[in-house]
Amino acid sequence: MAAPSQAIAPTDGELLQAQADLWRHSLYYLTSMALKCAVELHIPTAIHHLGGSTTLPDLVTALSLPKTKLPFLGRIMRLLVTSGFFASDGSSGDGTEAVYRLNPLSWLLVEGVESEDHTYQKYFVLGTVSRHYVEAGLSLADWFRKDLPEPLPSPFEDLHGVPLVHESTKLLDEELDRIVEEGVAAHDNLAIGTLIRECSDVFSGLHSLTYCCGRQGNTSAKAIIRAFPDIKSTVLNLPRVVETTTPAAAPADDAVSNVTGDLFHTIPPAQAVMLKLVLHFWSDEDCVKILEQCKKAIPSREEGGKVIIIEILLGPYMGPIVYEAQLLMDMLMMVNTRGRQRGENDWRQIFTKAGFSDYKIVKKIGARGVIEVYP
């Protein structure tokens, strides 16, 4: 029998700090709910239309809210400023006399911005704080206690009966399915301009590229084509994505073609295959199967063949705040899918099992890594 651990005897200061930390971690969900409220009220867009900064009374007027809600909105805004969602000048104690401004984070939640580097993130927020996501998180302890057959369903699938980000998700809730698809597409397409600027050597010299996305990849594919017009690009989508793509959303450039396919069976051949924020939805075993198909689709390394992978690269290299964000994204995958976020050692093992000879981390961009994998 193991000996009991020695009792911890915190100092008075440590005890008070521990109490404050307990409040913080137990109540963080209220920050998420406040953010959801701000998104649904279109507060970032309203501030944008007011010139990028506003007082609380002007914000209440712009949002057409009852005047009686002004002090309550001030308390919401005070929390969101403290949490880094907005900037503020000259804040008073209750937040009612402050001047609120957009910052880079809230700029992502402004609707209608015409900028290549802007991708409206409303649906990412609404998806992650949706009732179905939250209920899956609340079921974690019950999920751990169950002796479930392999392959293990996610807590989301076990609770709701259908997997997330799947053609059957709409059988659970059509609105949830739409929000998740929109949110994943917005998340996937964010920062494609940064990627092209920071990693131009990855695409330089390519004559053909298959972009495997599974959902609305034309935005990223067309951005690559604009920067590298000599690349002939094919976008491999799931069948339902192709079927639901409207004519207005179809690419105008003949260099981009849409094909219907399955990552596990056939990938259109090209000099390079690109998997941008795809593999984290899948188990290690499924990632090996997908990469084996990628390997069949590309020529030898001597002929320039490679697989380009863009994924969160777990590790504390960007500091504790970004690392915590990475770990939260891993929890998002664990609760809602059968996939995971991975570190370099995890990727190395997967590449080896899929039959690749070498890989290179080209660059770490924020929380993500750009990896070239060679046959």
CSV table of C-alpha atoms in Angstrom, one decimal:
chain,number,residue,atom,x,y,z
A,1,MET,CA,0.0,0.0,0.0
A,2,ALA,CA,1.4,3.4,-1.0
A,3,ALA,CA,2.2,5.8,1.7
A,4,PRO,CA,-0.1,8.9,1.9
A,5,SER,CA,1.4,12.1,0.6
A,6,GLN,CA,2.6,14.6,3.1
A,7,ALA,CA,-0.1,17.2,4.1
A,8,ILE,CA,0.2,20.5,2.3
A,9,ALA,CA,0.2,23.4,4.7
A,10,PRO,CA,-0.3,26.6,2.6
A,11,THR,CA,0.5,30.0,4.0
A,12,ASP,CA,-2.3,32.5,4.5
A,13,GLY,CA,-1.3,34.2,1.2
A,14,GLU,CA,-1.2,30.9,-0.7
A,15,LEU,CA,-4.6,29.9,0.7
A,16,LEU,CA,-6.2,33.1,-0.4
A,17,GLN,CA,-4.6,32.9,-3.8
A,18,ALA,CA,-5.8,29.3,-4.1
A,19,GLN,CA,-9.3,30.4,-3.4
A,20,ALA,CA,-9.2,33.1,-6.0
A,21,ASP,CA,-7.7,30.6,-8.5
A,22,LEU,CA,-10.6,28.2,-7.7
A,23,TRP,CA,-13.1,30.9,-8.4
A,24,ARG,CA,-11.4,31.7,-11.7
A,25,HIS,CA,-11.3,28.2,-13.0
A,26,SER,CA,-14.7,27.3,-11.8
A,27,LEU,CA,-16.3,30.4,-13.4
A,28,TYR,CA,-14.4,30.6,-16.6
A,29,TYR,CA,-17.5,29.4,-18.4
A,30,LEU,CA,-19.1,32.8,-17.7
A,31,THR,CA,-16.4,34.5,-19.7
A,32,SER,CA,-17.3,32.2,-22.6
A,33,MET,CA,-21.0,33.0,-22.1
A,34,ALA,CA,-20.2,36.8,-22.0
A,35,LEU,CA,-18.3,36.3,-25.3
A,36,LYS,CA,-21.3,34.5,-26.8
A,37,CYS,CA,-23.5,37.3,-25.7
A,38,ALA,CA,-21.2,39.9,-27.3
A,39,VAL,CA,-21.2,37.9,-30.6
A,40,GLU,CA,-24.9,37.5,-30.7
A,41,LEU,CA,-25.5,41.2,-30.0
A,42,HIS,CA,-22.9,42.0,-32.7
A,43,ILE,CA,-21.0,44.3,-30.3
A,44,PRO,CA,-17.7,44.1,-32.3
A,45,THR,CA,-19.4,45.0,-35.5
A,46,ALA,CA,-21.3,47.9,-33.8
A,47,ILE,CA,-18.0,49.3,-32.4
A,48,HIS,CA,-16.5,49.0,-35.9
A,49,HIS,CA,-19.4,50.9,-37.4
A,50,LEU,CA,-18.9,53.6,-34.7
A,51,GLY,CA,-15.4,54.3,-35.8
A,52,GLY,CA,-13.6,51.6,-33.8
A,53,SER,CA,-14.3,53.1,-30.4
A,54,THR,CA,-17.4,54.0,-28.4
A,55,THR,CA,-18.8,54.9,-25.0
A,56,LEU,CA,-21.3,52.6,-23.4
A,57,PRO,CA,-24.3,54.9,-23.9
A,58,ASP,CA,-23.5,55.1,-27.6
A,59,LEU,CA,-23.1,51.4,-27.8
A,60,VAL,CA,-26.5,50.8,-26.1
A,61,THR,CA,-28.1,53.1,-28.7
A,62,ALA,CA,-26.3,51.5,-31.6
A,63,LEU,CA,-27.5,48.0,-30.5
A,64,SER,CA,-31.1,49.3,-29.9
A,65,LEU,CA,-31.0,47.9,-26.4
A,66,PRO,CA,-33.2,49.2,-23.5
A,67,LYS,CA,-31.6,52.0,-21.6
A,68,THR,CA,-32.2,50.0,-18.4
A,69,LYS,CA,-29.6,47.4,-19.6
A,70,LEU,CA,-26.7,49.9,-19.7
A,71,PRO,CA,-25.2,49.1,-16.3
A,72,PHE,CA,-25.5,45.3,-17.0
A,73,LEU,CA,-23.8,45.7,-20.4
A,74,GLY,CA,-21.1,47.7,-18.6
A,75,ARG,CA,-20.4,44.7,-16.4
A,76,ILE,CA,-20.2,42.4,-19.4
A,77,MET,CA,-17.8,44.7,-21.2
A,78,ARG,CA,-15.7,45.1,-18.1
A,79,LEU,CA,-15.2,41.4,-17.9
A,80,LEU,CA,-14.4,41.1,-21.7
A,81,VAL,CA,-11.9,43.9,-21.5
A,82,THR,CA,-10.2,42.2,-18.5
A,83,SER,CA,-10.2,38.9,-20.5
A,84,GLY,CA,-8.5,40.6,-23.5
A,85,PHE,CA,-11.5,40.6,-25.9
A,86,PHE,CA,-11.7,44.4,-26.1
A,87,ALA,CA,-9.4,47.4,-25.2
A,88,SER,CA,-10.6,50.2,-23.0
A,89,ASP,CA,-9.5,53.7,-22.0
A,90,GLY,CA,-10.4,55.5,-18.8
A,91,SER,CA,-12.5,52.7,-17.3
A,92,SER,CA,-14.5,53.5,-14.2
A,93,GLY,CA,-15.2,50.9,-11.5
A,94,ASP,CA,-18.5,49.7,-13.1
A,95,GLY,CA,-17.3,50.1,-16.7
A,96,THR,CA,-20.1,52.6,-17.5
A,97,GLU,CA,-17.8,55.5,-18.3
A,98,ALA,CA,-15.2,53.7,-20.2
A,99,VAL,CA,-14.3,54.1,-23.9
A,100,TYR,CA,-14.2,50.7,-25.6
A,101,ARG,CA,-12.1,49.9,-28.6
A,102,LEU,CA,-11.5,47.0,-30.9
A,103,ASN,CA,-8.3,45.0,-30.6
A,104,PRO,CA,-6.9,42.2,-32.8
A,105,LEU,CA,-9.1,39.6,-31.1
A,106,SER,CA,-12.4,41.4,-31.4
A,107,TRP,CA,-11.5,42.5,-34.9
A,108,LEU,CA,-11.9,38.8,-35.9
A,109,LEU,CA,-15.5,39.1,-34.7
A,110,VAL,CA,-16.4,42.1,-36.9
A,111,GLU,CA,-18.7,41.1,-39.7
A,112,GLY,CA,-18.2,42.5,-43.3
A,113,VAL,CA,-14.5,43.4,-43.1
A,114,GLU,CA,-12.9,43.3,-46.6
A,115,SER,CA,-9.4,42.1,-46.0
A,116,GLU,CA,-7.5,39.0,-47.1
A,117,ASP,CA,-6.3,38.4,-43.6
A,118,HIS,CA,-9.7,38.7,-42.0
A,119,THR,CA,-12.0,35.6,-41.6
A,120,TYR,CA,-15.1,36.2,-39.6
A,121,GLN,CA,-15.0,33.9,-36.5
A,122,LYS,CA,-18.5,34.2,-35.2
A,123,TYR,CA,-19.5,30.6,-36.0
A,124,PHE,CA,-16.3,29.2,-34.4
A,125,VAL,CA,-17.4,30.9,-31.1
A,126,LEU,CA,-21.1,29.9,-31.4
A,127,GLY,CA,-20.1,26.3,-32.1
A,128,THR,CA,-17.7,25.8,-29.2
A,129,VAL,CA,-20.2,27.3,-26.7
A,130,SER,CA,-23.2,25.5,-28.2
A,131,ARG,CA,-25.5,23.5,-25.9
A,132,HIS,CA,-24.4,20.2,-27.6
A,133,TYR,CA,-20.7,20.9,-27.0
A,134,VAL,CA,-21.3,22.0,-23.4
A,135,GLU,CA,-23.4,18.9,-22.6
A,136,ALA,CA,-20.6,16.7,-24.0
A,137,GLY,CA,-18.1,18.4,-21.7
A,138,LEU,CA,-20.5,17.9,-18.7
A,139,SER,CA,-20.7,14.2,-19.5
A,140,LEU,CA,-16.9,13.6,-19.2
A,141,ALA,CA,-16.9,11.8,-15.8
A,142,ASP,CA,-19.7,9.5,-16.9
A,143,TRP,CA,-17.8,8.8,-20.1
A,144,PHE,CA,-14.6,7.8,-18.2
A,145,ARG,CA,-16.6,5.4,-16.0
A,146,LYS,CA,-18.1,3.5,-19.0
A,147,ASP,CA,-16.3,0.4,-20.3
A,148,LEU,CA,-16.9,1.2,-24.0
A,149,PRO,CA,-15.9,-1.1,-26.9
A,150,GLU,CA,-13.1,0.1,-29.2
A,151,PRO,CA,-12.8,2.2,-31.3
A,152,LEU,CA,-13.9,4.5,-28.4
A,153,PRO,CA,-16.6,7.0,-29.3
A,154,SER,CA,-16.0,10.6,-28.2
A,155,PRO,CA,-18.0,11.9,-25.2
A,156,PHE,CA,-20.0,13.9,-27.8
A,157,GLU,CA,-20.8,10.8,-29.9
A,158,ASP,CA,-21.5,8.7,-26.8
A,159,LEU,CA,-24.0,11.2,-25.4
A,160,HIS,CA,-25.7,12.4,-28.6
A,161,GLY,CA,-25.6,9.2,-30.7
A,162,VAL,CA,-23.9,10.8,-33.7
A,163,PRO,CA,-20.3,12.0,-34.4
A,164,LEU,CA,-19.5,15.7,-34.8
A,165,VAL,CA,-18.3,17.1,-38.2
A,166,HIS,CA,-19.9,14.2,-40.0
A,167,GLU,CA,-22.7,13.8,-42.5
A,168,SER,CA,-25.0,12.4,-39.7
A,169,THR,CA,-24.5,15.4,-37.4
A,170,LYS,CA,-27.5,17.2,-39.1
A,171,LEU,CA,-29.7,14.3,-37.9
A,172,LEU,CA,-29.1,15.6,-34.4
A,173,ASP,CA,-29.5,19.3,-35.1
A,174,GLU,CA,-29.4,20.9,-38.5
A,175,GLU,CA,-28.6,24.3,-37.1
A,176,LEU,CA,-25.7,22.9,-35.1
A,177,ASP,CA,-24.4,21.2,-38.2
A,178,ARG,CA,-24.5,24.4,-40.2
A,179,ILE,CA,-22.8,26.4,-37.4
A,180,VAL,CA,-20.1,23.8,-37.0
A,181,GLU,CA,-19.4,23.7,-40.8
A,182,GLU,CA,-19.2,27.5,-40.9
A,183,GLY,CA,-17.0,27.6,-37.8
A,184,VAL,CA,-14.6,25.0,-39.0
A,185,ALA,CA,-14.3,26.7,-42.4
A,186,ALA,CA,-13.6,30.0,-40.8
A,187,HIS,CA,-11.1,28.5,-38.5
A,188,ASP,CA,-9.4,26.7,-41.4
A,189,ASN,CA,-9.1,29.7,-43.6
A,190,LEU,CA,-7.9,32.1,-41.0
A,191,ALA,CA,-4.2,33.3,-41.4
A,192,ILE,CA,-3.7,31.7,-44.9
A,193,GLY,CA,-2.2,35.0,-46.0
A,194,THR,CA,0.3,34.8,-43.1
A,195,LEU,CA,1.1,31.2,-44.0
A,196,ILE,CA,1.9,32.2,-47.6
A,197,ARG,CA,4.0,35.2,-46.6
A,198,GLU,CA,6.0,33.3,-43.9
A,199,CYS,CA,6.4,30.0,-45.8
A,200,SER,CA,6.6,30.9,-49.5
A,201,ASP,CA,9.4,28.4,-50.0
A,202,VAL,CA,6.9,25.6,-49.3
A,203,PHE,CA,5.0,26.5,-52.5
A,204,SER,CA,7.7,28.0,-54.6
A,205,GLY,CA,8.5,25.7,-57.6
A,206,LEU,CA,5.4,23.5,-57.3
A,207,HIS,CA,3.6,22.8,-60.6
A,208,SER,CA,0.6,21.0,-59.0
A,209,LEU,CA,-1.0,20.8,-55.6
A,210,THR,CA,-3.9,18.7,-54.2
A,211,TYR,CA,-5.5,20.5,-51.3
A,212,CYS,CA,-7.3,18.1,-49.0
A,213,CYS,CA,-9.7,19.9,-46.8
A,214,GLY,CA,-13.0,18.1,-46.4
A,215,ARG,CA,-14.8,21.4,-46.1
A,216,GLN,CA,-14.9,24.6,-48.1
A,217,GLY,CA,-11.2,24.8,-49.0
A,218,ASN,CA,-11.5,27.1,-51.9
A,219,THR,CA,-10.7,30.2,-50.0
A,220,SER,CA,-7.2,28.9,-49.0
A,221,ALA,CA,-6.7,27.2,-52.4
A,222,LYS,CA,-7.5,30.4,-54.3
A,223,ALA,CA,-5.2,32.4,-52.0
A,224,ILE,CA,-2.3,30.1,-52.9
A,225,ILE,CA,-3.1,30.4,-56.6
A,226,ARG,CA,-3.1,34.2,-56.4
A,227,ALA,CA,0.3,34.1,-54.8
A,228,PHE,CA,1.6,31.3,-57.1
A,229,PRO,CA,-0.3,31.4,-60.3
A,230,ASP,CA,1.7,28.7,-62.0
A,231,ILE,CA,0.4,26.0,-59.6
A,232,LYS,CA,-2.5,23.9,-60.8
A,233,SER,CA,-4.6,23.2,-57.8
A,234,THR,CA,-7.2,20.6,-57.0
A,235,VAL,CA,-9.4,20.8,-54.0
A,236,LEU,CA,-10.5,17.5,-52.6
A,237,ASN,CA,-13.8,17.9,-50.7
A,238,LEU,CA,-16.3,15.5,-49.1
A,239,PRO,CA,-19.3,14.9,-51.4
A,240,ARG,CA,-21.7,16.9,-49.3
A,241,VAL,CA,-19.4,20.0,-49.4
A,242,VAL,CA,-19.3,19.9,-53.2
A,243,GLU,CA,-23.1,19.4,-53.3
A,244,THR,CA,-23.8,22.4,-51.0
A,245,THR,CA,-21.4,24.8,-52.6
A,246,THR,CA,-23.3,27.6,-54.2
A,247,PRO,CA,-22.4,28.9,-57.7
A,248,ALA,CA,-21.4,32.2,-56.2
A,249,ALA,CA,-18.9,30.3,-54.0
A,250,ALA,CA,-17.3,28.4,-56.9
A,251,PRO,CA,-13.8,29.4,-57.9
A,252,ALA,CA,-13.5,31.7,-60.9
A,253,ASP,CA,-10.0,30.6,-61.7
A,254,ASP,CA,-9.6,27.6,-64.0
A,255,ALA,CA,-6.4,26.7,-62.1
A,256,VAL,CA,-8.6,25.5,-59.2
A,257,SER,CA,-10.8,22.4,-59.7
A,258,ASN,CA,-13.1,20.8,-57.2
A,259,VAL,CA,-13.3,17.0,-57.0
A,260,THR,CA,-15.4,14.7,-54.8
A,261,GLY,CA,-13.4,12.1,-52.9
A,262,ASP,CA,-12.5,10.2,-49.8
A,263,LEU,CA,-9.2,10.7,-48.0
A,264,PHE,CA,-9.0,7.0,-47.1
A,265,HIS,CA,-9.3,5.7,-50.7
A,266,THR,CA,-8.1,8.0,-53.5
A,267,ILE,CA,-6.3,11.3,-53.5
A,268,PRO,CA,-5.8,13.1,-56.8
A,269,PRO,CA,-2.1,12.9,-57.9
A,270,ALA,CA,0.0,16.0,-57.7
A,271,GLN,CA,3.6,17.0,-56.9
A,272,ALA,CA,2.4,18.0,-53.4
A,273,VAL,CA,-0.5,17.1,-51.2
A,274,MET,CA,-1.6,19.6,-48.6
A,275,LEU,CA,-3.5,18.8,-45.4
A,276,LYS,CA,-4.3,22.0,-43.6
A,277,LEU,CA,-6.0,21.4,-40.2
A,278,VAL,CA,-7.4,18.1,-41.2
A,279,LEU,CA,-5.6,15.3,-39.3
A,280,HIS,CA,-6.5,16.5,-35.8
A,281,PHE,CA,-10.0,15.2,-36.4
A,282,TRP,CA,-8.7,11.7,-36.8
A,283,SER,CA,-7.2,9.0,-34.6
A,284,ASP,CA,-3.5,8.0,-35.1
A,285,GLU,CA,-4.5,4.9,-36.9
A,286,ASP,CA,-6.7,6.9,-39.4
A,287,CYS,CA,-3.9,9.5,-39.9
A,288,VAL,CA,-1.6,6.7,-41.0
A,289,LYS,CA,-4.2,5.4,-43.5
A,290,ILE,CA,-4.7,9.0,-44.9
A,291,LEU,CA,-1.0,9.6,-45.2
A,292,GLU,CA,-0.5,6.2,-47.0
A,293,GLN,CA,-2.9,7.5,-49.6
A,294,CYS,CA,-1.1,10.8,-49.8
A,295,LYS,CA,2.2,8.9,-50.4
A,296,LYS,CA,0.6,7.1,-53.3
A,297,ALA,CA,-0.5,10.4,-54.8
A,298,ILE,CA,2.9,12.1,-55.0
A,299,PRO,CA,6.2,11.4,-56.9
A,300,SER,CA,9.5,10.6,-55.3
A,301,ARG,CA,11.4,13.1,-53.2
A,302,GLU,CA,13.9,13.6,-56.0
A,303,GLU,CA,11.0,14.7,-58.2
A,304,GLY,CA,9.8,17.2,-55.6
A,305,GLY,CA,7.2,15.0,-54.1
A,306,LYS,CA,6.1,16.0,-50.6
A,307,VAL,CA,3.1,16.2,-48.2
A,308,ILE,CA,2.5,19.6,-46.6
A,309,ILE,CA,0.9,19.4,-43.2
A,310,ILE,CA,-0.4,22.4,-41.2
A,311,GLU,CA,-1.5,21.6,-37.7
A,312,ILE,CA,-1.2,22.8,-34.1
A,313,LEU,CA,2.2,21.6,-32.9
A,314,LEU,CA,1.8,20.9,-29.2
A,315,GLY,CA,4.6,22.4,-27.1
A,316,PRO,CA,5.5,25.3,-24.8
A,317,TYR,CA,7.7,27.0,-27.4
A,318,MET,CA,5.4,30.1,-27.6
A,319,GLY,CA,5.0,30.5,-23.8
A,320,PRO,CA,2.4,29.4,-21.3
A,321,ILE,CA,-0.6,31.3,-22.8
A,322,VAL,CA,-0.3,29.8,-26.3
A,323,TYR,CA,0.5,26.4,-24.8
A,324,GLU,CA,-2.7,26.5,-22.7
A,325,ALA,CA,-4.6,27.4,-25.9
A,326,GLN,CA,-3.1,24.4,-27.6
A,327,LEU,CA,-4.1,22.1,-24.8
A,328,LEU,CA,-7.6,23.5,-24.8
A,329,MET,CA,-7.9,22.7,-28.5
A,330,ASP,CA,-6.7,19.2,-27.7
A,331,MET,CA,-9.5,19.0,-25.1
A,332,LEU,CA,-12.0,20.2,-27.7
A,333,MET,CA,-10.9,17.3,-29.9
A,334,MET,CA,-11.0,14.8,-27.1
A,335,VAL,CA,-14.5,15.8,-26.0
A,336,ASN,CA,-16.1,16.1,-29.4
A,337,THR,CA,-14.1,13.9,-31.9
A,338,ARG,CA,-11.9,10.8,-32.0
A,339,GLY,CA,-8.9,13.0,-32.9
A,340,ARG,CA,-6.3,14.9,-31.0
A,341,GLN,CA,-3.7,17.6,-31.3
A,342,ARG,CA,-0.1,16.3,-31.5
A,343,GLY,CA,3.5,17.2,-30.7
A,344,GLU,CA,6.5,16.5,-32.8
A,345,ASN,CA,7.2,13.0,-31.4
A,346,ASP,CA,3.6,12.0,-32.1
A,347,TRP,CA,3.9,13.1,-35.7
A,348,ARG,CA,7.3,11.4,-36.1
A,349,GLN,CA,5.8,8.1,-35.2
A,350,ILE,CA,2.8,8.5,-37.5
A,351,PHE,CA,5.1,9.5,-40.5
A,352,THR,CA,7.2,6.4,-39.9
A,353,LYS,CA,4.2,4.1,-39.7
A,354,ALA,CA,2.9,5.6,-43.0
A,355,GLY,CA,6.1,4.7,-44.8
A,356,PHE,CA,7.7,8.2,-45.1
A,357,SER,CA,11.5,8.5,-44.9
A,358,ASP,CA,11.9,12.0,-43.5
A,359,TYR,CA,10.2,15.2,-42.4
A,360,LYS,CA,11.0,18.8,-41.7
A,361,ILE,CA,9.3,21.4,-39.5
A,362,VAL,CA,9.6,24.3,-41.9
A,363,LYS,CA,8.3,26.9,-39.5
A,364,LYS,CA,6.3,27.4,-36.3
A,365,ILE,CA,3.6,30.1,-36.9
A,366,GLY,CA,1.9,30.9,-33.7
A,367,ALA,CA,0.3,27.8,-32.2
A,368,ARG,CA,0.7,25.9,-35.5
A,369,GLY,CA,3.5,24.2,-37.3
A,370,VAL,CA,4.2,23.8,-41.0
A,371,ILE,CA,5.6,20.4,-41.8
A,372,GLU,CA,7.0,18.9,-45.0
A,373,VAL,CA,6.9,15.1,-45.1
A,374,TYR,CA,9.0,13.3,-47.8
A,375,PRO,CA,8.5,9.8,-49.3
